[in-house]
mmCIF file of C-alpha atoms and ligand atoms in Angstrom:
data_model
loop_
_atom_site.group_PDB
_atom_site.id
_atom_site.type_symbol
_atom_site.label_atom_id
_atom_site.label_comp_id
_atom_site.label_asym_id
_atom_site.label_seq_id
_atom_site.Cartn_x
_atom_site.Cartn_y
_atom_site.Cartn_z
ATOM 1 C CA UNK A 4 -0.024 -9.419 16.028
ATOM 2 C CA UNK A 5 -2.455 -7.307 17.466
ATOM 3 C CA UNK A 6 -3.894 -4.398 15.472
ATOM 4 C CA UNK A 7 -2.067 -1.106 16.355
ATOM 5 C CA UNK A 8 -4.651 1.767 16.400
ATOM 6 C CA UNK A 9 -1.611 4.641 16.538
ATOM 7 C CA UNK A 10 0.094 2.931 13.747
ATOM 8 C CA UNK A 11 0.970 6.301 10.939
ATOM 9 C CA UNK A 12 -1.491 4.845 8.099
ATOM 10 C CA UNK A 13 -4.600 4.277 10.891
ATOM 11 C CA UNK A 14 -3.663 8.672 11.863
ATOM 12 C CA UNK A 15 -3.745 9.477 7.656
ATOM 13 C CA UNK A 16 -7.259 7.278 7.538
ATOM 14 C CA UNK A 17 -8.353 9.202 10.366
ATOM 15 C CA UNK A 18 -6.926 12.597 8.766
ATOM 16 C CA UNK A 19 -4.951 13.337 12.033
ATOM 17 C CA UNK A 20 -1.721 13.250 9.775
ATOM 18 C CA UNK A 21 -1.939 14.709 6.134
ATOM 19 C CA UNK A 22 -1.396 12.913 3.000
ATOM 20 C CA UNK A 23 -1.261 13.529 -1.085
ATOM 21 C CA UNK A 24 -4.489 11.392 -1.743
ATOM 22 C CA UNK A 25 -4.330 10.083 -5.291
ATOM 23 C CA UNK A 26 -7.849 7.972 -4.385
ATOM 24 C CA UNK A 27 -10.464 7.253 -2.484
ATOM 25 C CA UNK A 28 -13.815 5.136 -2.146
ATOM 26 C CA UNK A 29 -15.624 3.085 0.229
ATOM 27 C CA UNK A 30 -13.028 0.205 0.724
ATOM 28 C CA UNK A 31 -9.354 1.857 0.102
ATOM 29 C CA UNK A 32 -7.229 5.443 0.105
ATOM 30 C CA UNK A 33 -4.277 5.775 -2.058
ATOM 31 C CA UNK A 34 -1.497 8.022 -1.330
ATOM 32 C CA UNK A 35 1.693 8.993 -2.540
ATOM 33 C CA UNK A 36 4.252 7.775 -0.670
ATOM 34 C CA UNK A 37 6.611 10.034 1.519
ATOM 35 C CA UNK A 38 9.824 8.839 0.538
ATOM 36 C CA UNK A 39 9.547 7.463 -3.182
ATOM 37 C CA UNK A 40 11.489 4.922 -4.469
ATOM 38 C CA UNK A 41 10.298 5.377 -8.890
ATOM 39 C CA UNK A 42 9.073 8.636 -10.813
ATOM 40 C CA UNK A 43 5.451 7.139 -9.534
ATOM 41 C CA UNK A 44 5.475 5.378 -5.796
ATOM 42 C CA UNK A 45 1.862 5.107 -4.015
ATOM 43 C CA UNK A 46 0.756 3.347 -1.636
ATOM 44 C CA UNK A 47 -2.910 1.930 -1.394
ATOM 45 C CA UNK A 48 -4.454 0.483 1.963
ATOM 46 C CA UNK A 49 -7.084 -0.817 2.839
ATOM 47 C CA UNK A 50 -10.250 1.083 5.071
ATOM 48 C CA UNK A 51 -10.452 -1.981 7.846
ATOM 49 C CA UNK A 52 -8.046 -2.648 10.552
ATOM 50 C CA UNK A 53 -5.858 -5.179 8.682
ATOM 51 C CA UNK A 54 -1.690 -5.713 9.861
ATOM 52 C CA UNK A 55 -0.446 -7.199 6.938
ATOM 53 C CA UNK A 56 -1.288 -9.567 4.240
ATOM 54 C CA UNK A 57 -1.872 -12.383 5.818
ATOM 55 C CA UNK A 58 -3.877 -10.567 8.266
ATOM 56 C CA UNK A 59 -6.258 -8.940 5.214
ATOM 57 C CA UNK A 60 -6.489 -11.969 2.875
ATOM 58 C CA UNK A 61 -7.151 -14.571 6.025
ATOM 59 C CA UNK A 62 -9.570 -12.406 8.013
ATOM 60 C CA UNK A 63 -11.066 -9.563 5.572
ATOM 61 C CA UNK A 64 -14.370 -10.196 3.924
ATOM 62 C CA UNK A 65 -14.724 -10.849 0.763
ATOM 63 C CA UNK A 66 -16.506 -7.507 -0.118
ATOM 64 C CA UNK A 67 -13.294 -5.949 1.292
ATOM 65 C CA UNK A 68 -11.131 -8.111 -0.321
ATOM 66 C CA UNK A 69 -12.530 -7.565 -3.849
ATOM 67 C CA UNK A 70 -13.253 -3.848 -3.536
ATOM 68 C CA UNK A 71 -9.535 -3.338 -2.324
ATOM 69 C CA UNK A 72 -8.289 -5.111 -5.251
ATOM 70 C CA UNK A 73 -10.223 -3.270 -7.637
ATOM 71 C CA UNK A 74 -9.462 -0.037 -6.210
ATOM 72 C CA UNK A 75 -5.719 -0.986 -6.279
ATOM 73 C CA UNK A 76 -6.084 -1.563 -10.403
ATOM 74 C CA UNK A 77 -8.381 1.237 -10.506
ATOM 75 C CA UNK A 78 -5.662 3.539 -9.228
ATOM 76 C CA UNK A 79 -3.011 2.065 -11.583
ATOM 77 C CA UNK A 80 -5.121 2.990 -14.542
ATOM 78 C CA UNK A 81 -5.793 6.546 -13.422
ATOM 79 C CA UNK A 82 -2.101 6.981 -13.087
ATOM 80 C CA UNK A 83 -1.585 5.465 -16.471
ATOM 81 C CA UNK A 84 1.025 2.879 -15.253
ATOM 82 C CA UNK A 85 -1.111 -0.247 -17.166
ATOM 83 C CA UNK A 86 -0.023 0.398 -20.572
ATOM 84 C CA UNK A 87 4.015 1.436 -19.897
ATOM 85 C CA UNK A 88 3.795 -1.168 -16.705
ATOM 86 C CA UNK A 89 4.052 -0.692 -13.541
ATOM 87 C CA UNK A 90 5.030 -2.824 -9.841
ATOM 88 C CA UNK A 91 2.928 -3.793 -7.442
ATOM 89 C CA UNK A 92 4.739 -4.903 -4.124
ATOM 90 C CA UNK A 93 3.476 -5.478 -0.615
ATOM 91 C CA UNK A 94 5.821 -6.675 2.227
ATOM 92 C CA UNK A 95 4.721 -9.258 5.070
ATOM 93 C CA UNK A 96 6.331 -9.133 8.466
ATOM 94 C CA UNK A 97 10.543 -8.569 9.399
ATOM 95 C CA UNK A 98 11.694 -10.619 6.477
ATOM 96 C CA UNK A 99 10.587 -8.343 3.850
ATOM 97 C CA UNK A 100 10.824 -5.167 5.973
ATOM 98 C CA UNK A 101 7.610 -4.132 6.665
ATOM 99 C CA UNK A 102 7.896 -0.964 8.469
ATOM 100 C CA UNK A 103 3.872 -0.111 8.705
ATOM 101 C CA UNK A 104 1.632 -2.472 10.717
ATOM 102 C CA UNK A 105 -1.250 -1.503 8.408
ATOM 103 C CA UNK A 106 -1.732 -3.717 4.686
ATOM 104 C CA UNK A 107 -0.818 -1.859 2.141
ATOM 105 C CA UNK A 108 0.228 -1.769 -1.371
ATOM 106 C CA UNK A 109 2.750 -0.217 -2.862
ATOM 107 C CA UNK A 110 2.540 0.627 -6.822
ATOM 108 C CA UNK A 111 6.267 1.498 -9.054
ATOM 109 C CA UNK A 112 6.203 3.288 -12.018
ATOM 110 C CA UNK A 113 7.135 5.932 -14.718
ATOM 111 C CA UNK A 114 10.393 3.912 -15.715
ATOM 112 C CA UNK A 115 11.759 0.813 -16.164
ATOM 113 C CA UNK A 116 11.791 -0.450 -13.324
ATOM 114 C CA UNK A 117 14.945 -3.611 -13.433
ATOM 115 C CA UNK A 118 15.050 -6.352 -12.172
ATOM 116 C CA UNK A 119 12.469 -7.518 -9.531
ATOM 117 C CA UNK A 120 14.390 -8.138 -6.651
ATOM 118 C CA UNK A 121 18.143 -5.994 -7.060
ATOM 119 C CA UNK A 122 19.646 -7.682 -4.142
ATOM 120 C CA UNK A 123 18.838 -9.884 -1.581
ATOM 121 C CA UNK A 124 20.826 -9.514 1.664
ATOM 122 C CA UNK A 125 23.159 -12.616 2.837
ATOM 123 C CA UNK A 126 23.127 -13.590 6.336
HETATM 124 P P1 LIG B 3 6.743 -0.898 4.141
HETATM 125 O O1 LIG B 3 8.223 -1.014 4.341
HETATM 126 O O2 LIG B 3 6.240 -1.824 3.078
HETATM 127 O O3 LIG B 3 5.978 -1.026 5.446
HETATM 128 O O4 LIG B 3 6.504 0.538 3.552
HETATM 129 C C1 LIG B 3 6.122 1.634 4.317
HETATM 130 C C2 LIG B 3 6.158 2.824 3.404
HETATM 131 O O5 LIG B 3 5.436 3.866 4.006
HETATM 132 C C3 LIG B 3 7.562 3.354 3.096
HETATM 133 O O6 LIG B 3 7.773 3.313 1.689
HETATM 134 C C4 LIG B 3 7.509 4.800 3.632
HETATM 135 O O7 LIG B 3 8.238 5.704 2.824
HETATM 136 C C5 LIG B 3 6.024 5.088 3.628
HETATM 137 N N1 LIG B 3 5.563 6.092 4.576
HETATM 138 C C6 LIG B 3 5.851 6.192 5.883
HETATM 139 N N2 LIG B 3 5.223 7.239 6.436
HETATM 140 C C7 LIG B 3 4.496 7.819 5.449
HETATM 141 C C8 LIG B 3 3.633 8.943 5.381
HETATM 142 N N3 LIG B 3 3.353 9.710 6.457
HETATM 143 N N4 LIG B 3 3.077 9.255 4.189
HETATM 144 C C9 LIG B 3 3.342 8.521 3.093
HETATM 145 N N5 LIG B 3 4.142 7.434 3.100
HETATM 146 C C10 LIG B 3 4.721 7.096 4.256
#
C-alpha cells in the first residue's frame, strides 16, 4: 500500500491539524489520543512516511527504527506507566482494525488493564 500523504497523523506531523503532544524529538511525536480507550491512551508515530508495521520494521532504517523505539519507552517512563505497567499495542492492516495508514503505537495505562485480548470477533 502506497503511502497516503493526507492520511490525519501525516496533517498533525505537519501541524495542519492540532494535537495534545506528550513528546517529541528527532525520530517520533507522541500524542494523546482523541478518543481514549484507559485513564492514559497515547499514541506514538513515527517522523518518516511509514503505513504500518510491516511497512516501518521492513523498510525503515535502522537509526529510525531504534530511535522510534526508544522514544516509545522514553514516553512510557515520563508518563510513569513502567512501574504500575502499562500496554503497548499497534494494529497491522483490516484484521486488527487499523484505521490510520500511518505506524503508530498506541500505549494503555493508569489501571489494570484485563485481559489482553477481551474478545475476539467470530466469523
Ligand atoms: P488504529 O485503529 O490502530 O489505526 O488507531 C487509530 C487511533 O487514532 C484511534 O484510537 C483513534 O481514536 C485515534 N485518532 C484518530 N484521529 C485522531 C486525532 N486527530 N488525534 C488523536 N488521535 C486520533
Amino acid at each position: 500500500m502506497a503511502y497516503d500523504d493526507d492520511n490525519i497523523f501525516a496533517r498533525i506531523l505537519r501541524g495542519e491539524i492540532p494535537s495534545r503532544k506528550v513528546y517529541e524529538d528527532e525520530h517520533a511525536l507522541a500524542f494523546e489520543d482523541i478518543n481514549p480507550q484507559a485513564p492514559v491512551h497515547v499514541l506514538v508515530i513515527p517522523k518518516g512516511r511509514y503505513v504500518s508495521m510491516a511497512d516501518f520494521g521492513t523498510t525503515a532504517s535502522p537509526a529510525e527504527i531504534t530511535g522510534f523505539f526508544r522514544a516509545v519507552a522514553t514516553v512510557a517512563a515520563q508518563l510513569g506507566l513502567d512501574r504500575p505497567g502499562y500496554r503497548m499495542l499497534a494494529n497491522h492492516g483490516d484484521a486488527a482494525g487499523q484505521e490510520v495508514p500511518h505506524f503508530h503505537v498506541h500505549l494503555f495505562g493508569g489501571r489494570k488493564l484485563g485481559p489482553m485480548l477481551t474478545r475476539v470477533q467470530a466469523d
